[in-house]
């Protein structure tokens, strides 16, 4: 599990950069949409195809890895056939960050504007995340009965997770100079923290030292608290999850400002 995860993380960043490089007119917005859609479709297909291979095909322990190896070989062949060109990086090499200096008379308006922009982007991202979650819940309803144990926990941890991820995305956008940087944050920060947060398993079943290390992953508390709202059970302390969610949101908001 570790090696495929590392491989996916290492491959996603150059793949995202290649989408921008070879997009018609260097359309970064279209490349970003294609990258997001491909990631979501790939995750869905991996779950469906992998589950079908394990459940119905022969050699359930080995066949999934052989299929992954076959896909990797096909991708390597396709990559070797891509055209190569040297990008002009002269303007990027001369770029250097400089400290931000705001005149004293303009500090109050700049602070108000920064607060407004940060709030707008954060709540915009949170609204998108909540809408995606709502559409997913509606799609799941015909196949499964969703039992709600604590509605307040669903709202608190769901909104907290959406706002936190939105603020983290805003931080990545402010820091990034190229599209590669945003892809690197998504692949090497957000995705590992999400997949190592107990989304698909119980943290209590992890062996040491991974169980102890997971306690320092704030996404664990977001996932566990959201799950607590449905099933009434939580990995770890509920109070720690509530405090961690609030502290994480305030910290990311302060950094964005």
C-alpha positions as semicolon CSV with decimal commas, in nm:
position;residue;x (nm);y (nm);z (nm)
1;X;0,000;0,000;0,000
2;X;0,286;0,237;0,078
3;X;0,468;0,199;-0,255
4;X;0,157;0,250;-0,475
5;X;0,068;0,556;-0,266
6;X;0,415;0,706;-0,305
7;X;0,409;0,626;-0,675
8;X;0,075;0,799;-0,724
9;X;0,198;1,105;-0,537
10;X;0,516;1,126;-0,745
11;X;0,327;1,079;-1,070
12;X;0,041;1,322;-1,013
13;X;0,253;1,638;-0,999
14;X;0,436;1,592;-1,333
15;X;0,112;1,468;-1,489
16;X;-0,065;1,786;-1,378
17;X;0,221;1,996;-1,513
18;X;0,206;1,809;-1,845
19;X;-0,165;1,886;-1,874
20;X;-0,083;2,257;-1,853
21;X;0,215;2,232;-2,088
22;X;0,024;2,054;-2,363
23;X;-0,316;2,216;-2,315
24;X;-0,432;2,423;-2,615
25;X;-0,322;2,779;-2,552
26;X;-0,173;2,682;-2,214
27;X;-0,525;2,698;-2,070
28;X;-0,453;2,637;-1,700
29;X;-0,822;2,647;-1,603
30;X;-0,911;2,369;-1,847
31;X;-0,609;2,166;-1,741
32;X;-0,707;2,203;-1,375
33;X;-1,061;2,085;-1,450
34;X;-0,933;1,786;-1,645
35;X;-0,691;1,702;-1,364
36;X;-0,964;1,716;-1,098
37;X;-1,207;1,514;-1,310
38;X;-0,943;1,252;-1,391
39;X;-0,851;1,216;-1,023
40;X;-1,213;1,170;-0,913
41;X;-1,295;0,929;-1,197
42;X;-0,975;0,737;-1,130
43;X;-1,055;0,699;-0,761
44;X;-1,407;0,582;-0,840
45;X;-1,293;0,334;-1,106
46;X;-1,014;0,203;-0,884
47;X;-1,267;0,123;-0,613
48;X;-1,513;-0,041;-0,851
49;X;-1,260;-0,230;-1,065
50;X;-1,040;-0,327;-0,771
51;X;-1,337;-0,452;-0,572
52;X;-1,466;-0,650;-0,870
53;X;-1,126;-0,812;-0,925
54;X;-1,097;-0,911;-0,560
55;X;-1,454;-1,037;-0,537
56;X;-1,509;-1,215;-0,867
57;X;-1,176;-1,267;-1,048
58;X;-0,921;-1,538;-0,973
59;X;-0,608;-1,468;-0,766
60;X;-0,771;-1,195;-0,553
61;X;-0,448;-1,107;-0,371
62;X;-0,229;-1,071;-0,680
63;X;-0,446;-0,978;-0,977
64;X;-0,505;-0,616;-0,870
65;X;-0,130;-0,551;-0,854
66;X;-0,071;-0,716;-1,192
67;X;-0,344;-0,493;-1,339
68;X;-0,177;-0,190;-1,180
69;X;0,156;-0,293;-1,327
70;X;-0,001;-0,329;-1,672
71;X;-0,153;0,020;-1,647
72;X;0,183;0,163;-1,533
73;X;0,362;0,008;-1,832
74;X;0,099;0,149;-2,069
75;X;0,138;0,493;-1,913
76;X;0,519;0,478;-1,943
77;X;0,487;0,391;-2,312
78;X;0,248;0,682;-2,365
79;X;0,479;0,921;-2,178
80;X;0,779;0,813;-2,386
81;X;0,587;0,912;-2,699
82;X;0,505;1,264;-2,577
83;X;0,689;1,551;-2,749
84;X;0,969;1,717;-2,555
85;X;1,049;2,083;-2,554
86;X;1,247;2,325;-2,341
87;X;1,045;2,587;-2,163
88;X;1,166;2,944;-2,137
89;X;1,227;2,994;-1,764
90;X;1,434;3,311;-1,784
91;X;1,158;3,531;-1,644
92;X;1,090;3,286;-1,361
93;X;1,459;3,267;-1,269
94;X;1,472;3,645;-1,217
95;X;1,162;3,645;-0,997
96;X;1,231;3,678;-0,625
97;X;0,978;3,731;-0,346
98;X;1,003;4,061;-0,164
99;X;0,868;4,157;0,178
100;X;0,529;4,326;0,174
101;X;0,540;4,687;0,294
102;X;0,209;4,863;0,362
103;X;0,206;5,234;0,451
104;X;0,071;5,307;0,797
105;X;-0,221;5,508;0,661
106;X;-0,338;5,217;0,446
107;X;-0,301;4,934;0,697
108;X;-0,662;4,944;0,815
109;X;-0,814;4,937;0,462
110;X;-0,568;4,667;0,354
111;X;-0,652;4,456;0,661
112;X;-1,025;4,492;0,593
113;X;-0,976;4,402;0,227
114;X;-0,762;4,100;0,318
115;X;-1,027;3,983;0,565
116;X;-1,301;4,024;0,303
117;X;-1,108;3,840;0,031
118;X;-1,006;3,557;0,265
119;X;-1,361;3,517;0,393
120;X;-1,504;3,520;0,043
121;X;-1,265;3,257;-0,092
122;X;-1,296;3,039;0,220
123;X;-1,674;3,035;0,224
124;X;-1,686;2,994;-0,153
125;X;-1,470;2,683;-0,127
126;X;-1,673;2,561;0,172
127;X;-1,998;2,606;-0,021
128;X;-1,860;2,403;-0,310
129;X;-1,748;2,126;-0,075
130;X;-2,083;2,115;0,104
131;X;-2,271;2,102;-0,227
132;X;-2,051;1,815;-0,350
133;X;-2,115;1,629;-0,023
134;X;-2,489;1,690;-0,051
135;X;-2,501;1,562;-0,409
136;X;-2,299;1,255;-0,305
137;X;-2,538;1,187;-0,016
138;X;-2,838;1,210;-0,249
139;X;-2,670;0,968;-0,491
140;X;-2,601;0,720;-0,210
141;X;-2,950;0,731;-0,058
142;X;-3,109;0,482;-0,303
143;X;-2,846;0,221;-0,213
144;X;-2,794;0,273;0,161
145;X;-2,987;0,401;0,459
146;X;-2,807;0,695;0,620
147;X;-2,865;0,692;0,994
148;X;-2,808;1,029;1,164
149;X;-2,704;0,998;1,528
150;X;-2,596;1,357;1,597
151;X;-2,692;1,625;1,347
152;X;-2,487;1,893;1,521
153;X;-2,168;1,687;1,474
154;X;-2,238;1,644;1,103
155;X;-2,285;2,018;1,061
156;X;-1,994;2,120;1,286
157;X;-1,729;1,884;1,150
158;X;-1,860;1,900;0,792
159;X;-1,852;2,280;0,776
160;X;-1,523;2,288;0,969
161;X;-1,360;2,046;0,726
162;X;-1,493;2,236;0,423
163;X;-1,369;2,573;0,556
164;X;-1,030;2,429;0,660
165;X;-0,968;2,267;0,322
166;X;-1,076;2,589;0,150
167;X;-0,829;2,792;0,357
168;X;-0,554;2,539;0,288
169;X;-0,624;2,569;-0,083
170;X;-0,611;2,948;-0,055
171;X;-0,272;2,922;0,117
172;X;-0,146;2,702;-0,164
173;X;-0,273;2,946;-0,426
174;X;-0,101;3,242;-0,257
175;X;0,226;3,054;-0,221
176;X;0,232;2,896;-0,566
177;X;0,416;3,052;-0,856
178;X;0,337;2,779;-1,109
179;X;0,061;2,525;-1,148
180;X;0,311;2,257;-1,044
181;X;0,323;2,403;-0,693
182;X;-0,053;2,374;-0,643
183;X;-0,043;2,016;-0,768
184;X;0,243;1,940;-0,528
185;X;0,044;2,068;-0,229
186;X;-0,256;1,861;-0,334
187;X;-0,059;1,542;-0,396
188;X;0,199;1,556;-0,116
189;X;0,006;1,731;0,163
190;X;-0,370;1,704;0,125
191;X;-0,400;1,355;-0,025
192;X;-0,159;1,181;0,219
193;X;-0,325;1,348;0,518
194;X;-0,665;1,240;0,387
195;X;-0,576;0,880;0,308
196;X;-0,392;0,843;0,642
197;X;-0,682;0,987;0,842
198;X;-0,900;0,680;0,891
199;X;-1,128;0,752;0,598
200;X;-1,135;0,387;0,488
201;X;-1,041;0,217;0,815
202;X;-1,047;0,258;1,193
203;X;-0,743;0,433;1,339
204;X;-0,765;0,209;1,646
205;X;-0,674;-0,091;1,429
206;X;-0,347;0,059;1,308
207;X;-0,027;-0,093;1,450
208;X;0,223;0,118;1,637
209;X;0,384;0,364;1,571
210;X;0,127;0,458;1,303
211;X;-0,157;0,472;1,555
212;X;0,027;0,725;1,769
213;X;0,144;0,926;1,467
214;X;-0,213;0,952;1,338
215;X;-0,311;1,144;1,652
216;X;-0,107;1,437;1,521
217;X;-0,295;1,442;1,191
218;X;-0,573;1,702;1,224
219;X;-0,770;1,545;0,938
220;X;-0,821;1,239;1,160
221;X;-1,041;1,444;1,392
222;X;-1,236;1,595;1,102
223;X;-1,313;1,252;0,954
224;X;-1,379;1,084;1,288
225;X;-1,604;1,365;1,408
226;X;-1,804;1,363;1,086
227;X;-1,842;0,985;1,113
228;X;-1,952;1,028;1,476
229;X;-2,247;1,231;1,354
230;X;-2,376;0,928;1,161
231;X;-2,286;0,622;1,368
232;X;-2,243;0,773;1,715
233;X;-1,889;0,637;1,759
234;X;-1,561;0,823;1,734
235;X;-1,195;0,730;1,727
236;X;-1,044;0,917;2,019
237;X;-1,188;1,199;2,224
238;X;-1,487;1,398;2,101
239;X;-1,372;1,705;2,294
240;X;-1,029;1,683;2,131
241;X;-1,195;1,666;1,790
242;X;-1,408;1,975;1,858
243;X;-1,110;2,176;1,985
244;X;-0,878;2,058;1,706
245;X;-1,130;2,155;1,437
246;X;-1,176;2,503;1,583
247;X;-0,802;2,561;1,635
248;X;-0,718;2,435;1,285
249;X;-0,975;2,665;1,122
250;X;-0,862;2,972;1,320
251;X;-0,493;2,896;1,254
252;X;-0,538;2,857;0,879
253;X;-0,750;3,174;0,865
254;X;-0,480;3,369;1,052
255;X;-0,209;3,241;0,816
256;X;-0,415;3,336;0,509
257;X;-0,460;3,688;0,646
